[in-house]
Amino acid sequence: MGGKGKIYTLAEVSQHNTFKDCWLVIHGKVYNVTKFLEDHPGGDEVLLSSTGKDATDDFEDVGHSSTAKAMMDEFVVGEIDSSTVPTKTSYTPPKQPHYEQDKTSDFVVKLLQFLVPLLILGLAVGIHFYTKSA
């Protein structure tokens, strides 16, 4: 397994990706969570799906309790060589053409907001009286 001071590459950690041998990288540390797979509240699939990569974001997105974070210390087997972990790229959305606001005047919009419900109400009253008399 190795000592707690051992430095692992991401390639080495990625080899431990099965139910019988599962390692994760979280916050620069390498964890052997094999014994915890069956006890994990989210199920073993959640942990297995985070192998072979930096699982820090997956871990933080869930919002683990301080108790869960304290439990992690018993599973540490070493640290990750940060030069072997791919750098995160930030998402840059594609450029959108400038949106020109609709040319409809505010007066027409407000008039329609008043008239449409009034027409629906009138239609409902008309149907009510028509079906009542028939």
Coordinates of C-alpha atoms in Angstrom, one line a residue:
M1 CA 0.0 0.0 0.0
G2 CA 2.7 2.5 0.9
G3 CA 3.3 4.9 3.7
K4 CA 1.4 8.1 4.3
G5 CA 4.3 10.1 3.0
K6 CA 4.5 8.4 -0.3
I7 CA 4.0 10.4 -3.5
Y8 CA 1.8 8.7 -6.2
T9 CA 1.3 9.7 -9.8
L10 CA -2.2 9.9 -11.2
A11 CA -1.4 6.9 -13.4
E12 CA -0.5 4.8 -10.4
V13 CA -3.7 5.8 -8.5
S14 CA -5.8 5.2 -11.6
Q15 CA -4.9 1.5 -11.6
H16 CA -6.9 1.2 -8.3
N17 CA -10.4 1.4 -9.7
T18 CA -12.2 -1.7 -8.8
F19 CA -14.5 -2.8 -6.0
K20 CA -11.7 -4.8 -4.5
D21 CA -9.1 -2.0 -4.8
C22 CA -10.4 1.6 -4.9
W23 CA -8.3 4.7 -4.5
L24 CA -9.4 8.4 -4.7
V25 CA -7.5 11.7 -5.0
I26 CA -9.1 14.4 -2.9
H27 CA -7.5 17.7 -2.0
G28 CA -4.0 16.5 -3.1
K29 CA -4.1 13.4 -0.9
V30 CA -4.5 9.8 -2.0
Y31 CA -7.1 7.7 -0.2
N32 CA -7.6 3.9 -0.2
V33 CA -11.4 3.7 0.3
T34 CA -11.7 0.0 -0.5
K35 CA -12.8 -0.9 3.0
F36 CA -15.3 2.0 3.0
L37 CA -17.1 1.1 -0.2
E38 CA -19.9 -1.0 1.4
D39 CA -20.4 1.6 4.2
H40 CA -20.5 4.7 2.0
P41 CA -24.0 6.3 2.3
G42 CA -24.1 7.2 -1.4
G43 CA -23.2 3.7 -2.4
D44 CA -20.0 2.2 -3.9
E45 CA -20.8 3.3 -7.5
V46 CA -20.4 7.0 -6.4
L47 CA -16.8 6.3 -5.2
L48 CA -15.9 4.0 -8.1
S49 CA -17.0 6.6 -10.6
S50 CA -14.6 9.1 -9.1
T51 CA -11.5 7.0 -9.6
G52 CA -8.7 7.9 -12.0
K53 CA -9.1 11.6 -11.6
D54 CA -9.0 14.4 -9.1
A55 CA -12.2 13.8 -7.2
T56 CA -12.1 17.0 -5.1
D57 CA -14.9 18.7 -7.0
D58 CA -17.1 15.6 -6.7
F59 CA -16.4 15.4 -3.0
E60 CA -17.1 19.1 -2.3
D61 CA -20.2 19.2 -4.5
V62 CA -21.9 16.7 -2.2
G63 CA -21.3 18.8 0.9
H64 CA -19.9 16.2 3.3
S65 CA -20.2 16.7 7.1
S66 CA -17.3 17.5 9.3
T67 CA -17.6 14.0 10.7
A68 CA -17.2 12.5 7.2
K69 CA -14.2 14.7 6.5
A70 CA -12.6 13.6 9.8
M71 CA -13.1 10.0 8.9
M72 CA -11.0 10.4 5.8
D73 CA -7.8 10.5 7.8
E74 CA -7.8 6.8 8.4
F75 CA -7.9 6.1 4.6
V76 CA -4.9 8.3 3.6
V77 CA -2.1 6.3 1.9
G78 CA -0.1 9.2 0.5
E79 CA -0.1 12.3 -1.7
I80 CA -0.6 12.9 -5.4
D81 CA 2.1 14.3 -7.6
S82 CA 0.3 17.4 -8.7
S83 CA 2.3 17.6 -11.9
T84 CA 0.6 14.4 -13.1
V85 CA -2.9 15.8 -12.6
P86 CA -4.3 17.6 -15.6
T87 CA -4.9 21.3 -15.0
K88 CA -8.5 22.4 -14.8
T89 CA -9.7 24.5 -17.7
S90 CA -12.3 27.1 -17.0
Y91 CA -15.4 27.1 -19.2
T92 CA -15.5 30.0 -21.7
P93 CA -19.0 30.2 -23.3
P94 CA -19.1 30.8 -27.0
K95 CA -19.6 34.4 -28.1
Q96 CA -23.3 35.2 -28.7
P97 CA -24.5 37.7 -31.2
H98 CA -25.8 40.9 -29.6
Y99 CA -29.5 40.5 -28.8
E100 CA -31.6 43.3 -30.0
Q101 CA -34.6 43.9 -27.7
D102 CA -38.0 43.4 -29.3
K103 CA -39.2 46.5 -31.0
T104 CA -42.7 46.1 -29.5
S105 CA -43.6 49.2 -27.4
D106 CA -44.3 48.9 -23.7
F107 CA -47.7 50.3 -24.2
V108 CA -48.8 47.4 -26.5
V109 CA -47.4 44.8 -24.1
K110 CA -49.3 46.4 -21.1
L111 CA -52.5 46.6 -23.2
L112 CA -52.3 43.0 -24.1
Q113 CA -51.6 42.0 -20.5
F114 CA -54.8 43.7 -19.6
L115 CA -57.0 42.6 -22.6
V116 CA -56.1 38.9 -22.9
P117 CA -57.2 38.0 -19.3
L118 CA -60.3 40.2 -19.8
L119 CA -61.1 38.3 -23.0
I120 CA -60.6 34.9 -21.3
L121 CA -62.9 36.0 -18.5
G122 CA -65.5 37.2 -20.9
L123 CA -65.3 34.0 -22.9
A124 CA -65.7 31.9 -19.7
V125 CA -68.8 34.0 -18.6
G126 CA -70.3 33.6 -22.1
I127 CA -69.8 29.8 -22.1
H128 CA -71.3 29.6 -18.6
F129 CA -74.5 31.5 -19.6
Y130 CA -74.8 29.7 -22.9
T131 CA -74.5 26.2 -21.4
K132 CA -76.8 27.1 -18.5
S133 CA -79.6 28.2 -20.8
A134 CA -79.3 25.1 -23.0

